Coordinates of N, CA, C and O in Angstrom, one line a residue:
M6 N 101.1 18.8 257.3 CA 102.2 18.0 256.9 C 103.2 18.0 257.9 O 103.6 19.0 258.5
A7 N 103.8 16.8 258.1 CA 104.8 16.6 259.2 C 106.1 17.3 258.9 O 106.8 17.7 259.8
D8 N 106.5 17.4 257.6 CA 107.8 18.0 257.3 C 107.8 19.5 257.4 O 108.9 20.1 257.3
R9 N 106.7 20.2 257.5 CA 106.6 21.6 257.6 C 106.5 22.1 259.0 O 105.6 21.6 259.7
Q10 N 107.3 23.0 259.4 CA 107.3 23.5 260.8 C 106.9 25.0 260.8 O 107.7 25.9 261.0
I11 N 105.6 25.2 260.6 CA 105.1 26.6 260.6 C 104.2 26.7 261.8 O 103.3 25.9 262.0
V12 N 104.4 27.8 262.5 CA 103.5 28.1 263.7 C 102.4 29.0 263.2 O 102.7 30.1 262.7
V13 N 101.2 28.6 263.4 CA 100.1 29.5 263.0 C 99.4 30.0 264.2 O 99.1 29.3 265.1
E14 N 99.2 31.3 264.3 CA 98.5 31.9 265.4 C 97.0 31.5 265.2 O 96.4 31.7 264.2
E15 N 96.5 30.9 266.2 CA 95.1 30.4 266.2 C 94.1 31.5 266.1 O 94.2 32.4 267.0
E16 N 93.2 31.5 265.2 CA 92.1 32.5 265.1 C 90.9 31.7 264.9 O 90.9 30.6 264.3
I17 N 89.8 32.2 265.3 CA 88.5 31.6 265.1 C 87.6 32.5 264.3 O 87.5 33.7 264.6
F18 N 87.0 31.9 263.2 CA 86.2 32.7 262.3 C 84.8 32.2 262.3 O 84.5 31.1 262.6
N19 N 83.9 33.1 261.9 CA 82.5 32.6 261.6 C 82.6 32.3 260.1 O 83.6 32.4 259.4
K20 N 81.5 31.8 259.5 CA 81.5 31.3 258.1 C 81.9 32.3 257.1 O 82.7 32.1 256.2
E21 N 81.4 33.5 257.2 CA 81.7 34.6 256.3 C 83.2 35.0 256.4 O 83.8 35.2 255.3
E22 N 83.7 35.1 257.6 CA 85.1 35.4 257.7 C 86.0 34.3 257.2 O 87.1 34.6 256.6
A23 N 85.7 33.1 257.4 CA 86.5 32.0 257.0 C 86.5 31.9 255.4 O 87.5 31.7 254.8
A24 N 85.3 32.1 254.8 CA 85.2 32.1 253.4 C 86.1 33.3 252.8 O 86.8 33.1 251.8
R25 N 86.0 34.4 253.4 CA 86.9 35.6 253.0 C 88.3 35.3 253.1 O 89.2 35.6 252.3
F26 N 88.7 34.6 254.2 CA 90.1 34.2 254.5 C 90.7 33.4 253.4 O 91.8 33.5 253.0
L27 N 89.8 32.5 252.9 CA 90.2 31.5 251.8 C 89.9 32.0 250.4 O 90.1 31.3 249.4
N28 N 89.4 33.2 250.3 CA 89.0 33.8 249.0 C 88.0 32.9 248.3 O 88.2 32.7 247.1
L29 N 87.0 32.4 249.0 CA 86.0 31.6 248.4 C 84.6 32.2 248.6 O 84.4 33.0 249.6
G30 N 83.7 31.9 247.7 CA 82.3 32.3 247.9 C 81.7 31.4 249.0 O 82.2 30.3 249.3
S31 N 80.6 31.8 249.5 CA 79.9 31.1 250.6 C 79.6 29.7 250.2 O 79.8 28.7 251.0
D32 N 79.0 29.5 249.0 CA 78.6 28.1 248.6 C 79.8 27.2 248.4 O 79.8 26.1 248.8
K33 N 80.8 27.7 247.8 CA 82.0 26.9 247.5 C 82.7 26.6 248.8 O 83.2 25.4 249.1
F34 N 82.7 27.5 249.8 CA 83.3 27.3 251.1 C 82.6 26.2 251.8 O 83.2 25.2 252.3
T35 N 81.2 26.2 251.8 CA 80.4 25.2 252.4 C 80.7 23.8 251.8 O 80.8 22.8 252.5
E36 N 80.8 23.8 250.5 CA 81.1 22.5 249.8 C 82.4 21.9 250.2 O 82.5 20.7 250.5
L37 N 83.5 22.7 250.3 CA 84.8 22.2 250.5 C 85.2 22.1 252.0 O 86.0 21.3 252.4
Y38 N 84.7 23.1 252.8 CA 85.2 23.2 254.2 C 84.0 23.1 255.2 O 84.3 23.3 256.4
G39 N 82.8 22.8 254.8 CA 81.7 22.7 255.8 C 82.0 21.7 256.9 O 81.5 21.9 258.0
T40 N 82.7 20.6 256.6 CA 83.0 19.6 257.7 C 84.0 20.1 258.7 O 84.1 19.4 259.8
C41 N 84.6 21.3 258.5 CA 85.6 21.8 259.5 C 85.0 22.6 260.6 O 85.7 22.9 261.6
G42 N 83.7 22.8 260.6 CA 83.0 23.6 261.6 C 82.8 23.0 262.9 O 82.7 21.8 263.0
D43 N 82.9 23.8 263.9 CA 82.7 23.4 265.3 C 81.4 24.0 265.8 O 81.2 25.2 265.8
R44 N 80.4 23.1 266.2 CA 79.1 23.6 266.7 C 79.3 24.2 268.1 O 79.9 23.5 268.9
Q45 N 78.8 25.4 268.3 CA 79.0 26.0 269.6 C 77.6 26.0 270.4 O 77.5 26.6 271.4
G46 N 76.7 25.3 269.9 CA 75.4 25.3 270.5 C 74.4 26.1 269.6 O 74.8 27.1 269.1
G47 N 73.2 25.7 269.5 CA 72.3 26.4 268.6 C 72.8 26.4 267.2 O 73.2 25.4 266.7
K48 N 72.7 27.6 266.6 CA 73.1 27.7 265.2 C 74.5 28.2 265.0 O 74.9 28.3 263.8
T49 N 75.2 28.5 266.0 CA 76.5 29.1 265.9 C 77.5 28.0 265.5 O 77.7 27.0 266.2
V50 N 78.3 28.3 264.4 CA 79.3 27.4 264.0 C 80.6 28.3 263.8 O 80.5 29.3 263.2
T51 N 81.7 27.8 264.3 CA 82.9 28.5 264.2 C 84.0 27.6 263.5 O 83.8 26.4 263.4
Y52 N 85.0 28.3 262.9 CA 86.0 27.6 262.2 C 87.4 28.0 262.7 O 87.6 29.2 262.7
K53 N 88.2 27.1 263.1 CA 89.6 27.4 263.5 C 90.5 27.5 262.3 O 90.4 26.7 261.4
K54 N 91.4 28.5 262.4 CA 92.3 28.7 261.3 C 93.2 27.5 261.0 O 93.4 27.1 259.9
S55 N 93.7 26.9 262.1 CA 94.5 25.7 261.9 C 93.8 24.5 261.2 O 94.4 23.8 260.4
V56 N 92.5 24.3 261.6 CA 91.8 23.2 260.9 C 91.5 23.6 259.5 O 91.6 22.7 258.6
L57 N 91.2 24.8 259.2 CA 91.0 25.2 257.8 C 92.3 25.0 256.9 O 92.2 24.5 255.8
L58 N 93.4 25.3 257.5 CA 94.7 25.1 256.8 C 95.0 23.7 256.6 O 95.6 23.3 255.6
D59 N 94.7 22.8 257.6 CA 94.9 21.4 257.4 C 94.1 20.8 256.3 O 94.5 20.0 255.5
R60 N 92.8 21.3 256.3 CA 91.9 20.8 255.2 C 92.4 21.3 253.8 O 92.3 20.6 252.9
Y61 N 92.9 22.6 253.8 CA 93.4 23.1 252.6 C 94.6 22.2 252.1 O 94.7 21.9 250.9
D62 N 95.5 21.9 253.0 CA 96.6 21.0 252.6 C 96.1 19.7 252.1 O 96.6 19.1 251.1
A63 N 95.1 19.1 252.7 CA 94.5 17.8 252.3 C 93.9 17.9 250.9 O 94.1 17.0 250.1
L64 N 93.2 19.0 250.6 CA 92.6 19.2 249.3 C 93.6 19.4 248.2 O 93.5 18.9 247.1
C65 N 94.7 20.1 248.5 CA 95.7 20.4 247.5 C 96.6 19.2 247.2 O 97.2 19.1 246.2
N66 N 96.7 18.3 248.2 CA 97.7 17.2 248.0 C 97.0 15.8 247.7 O 97.5 14.8 248.0
R67 N 95.8 15.9 247.1 CA 95.1 14.7 246.8 C 95.7 14.1 245.6 O 96.1 14.6 244.7

């Protein structure tokens, strides 16, 4: 959101860490946040904290 001025330290999570960060189970995390993942080649997918928080804001403000 443009009116909020919060600086977030960037962290990179794997799927399990990201789900734990958002207090979600693995299946619910994939359903809501699966599109936020960055493919690193092969099967490795990472999630940036800032992208997860942007998606969280979008889901909460629908």
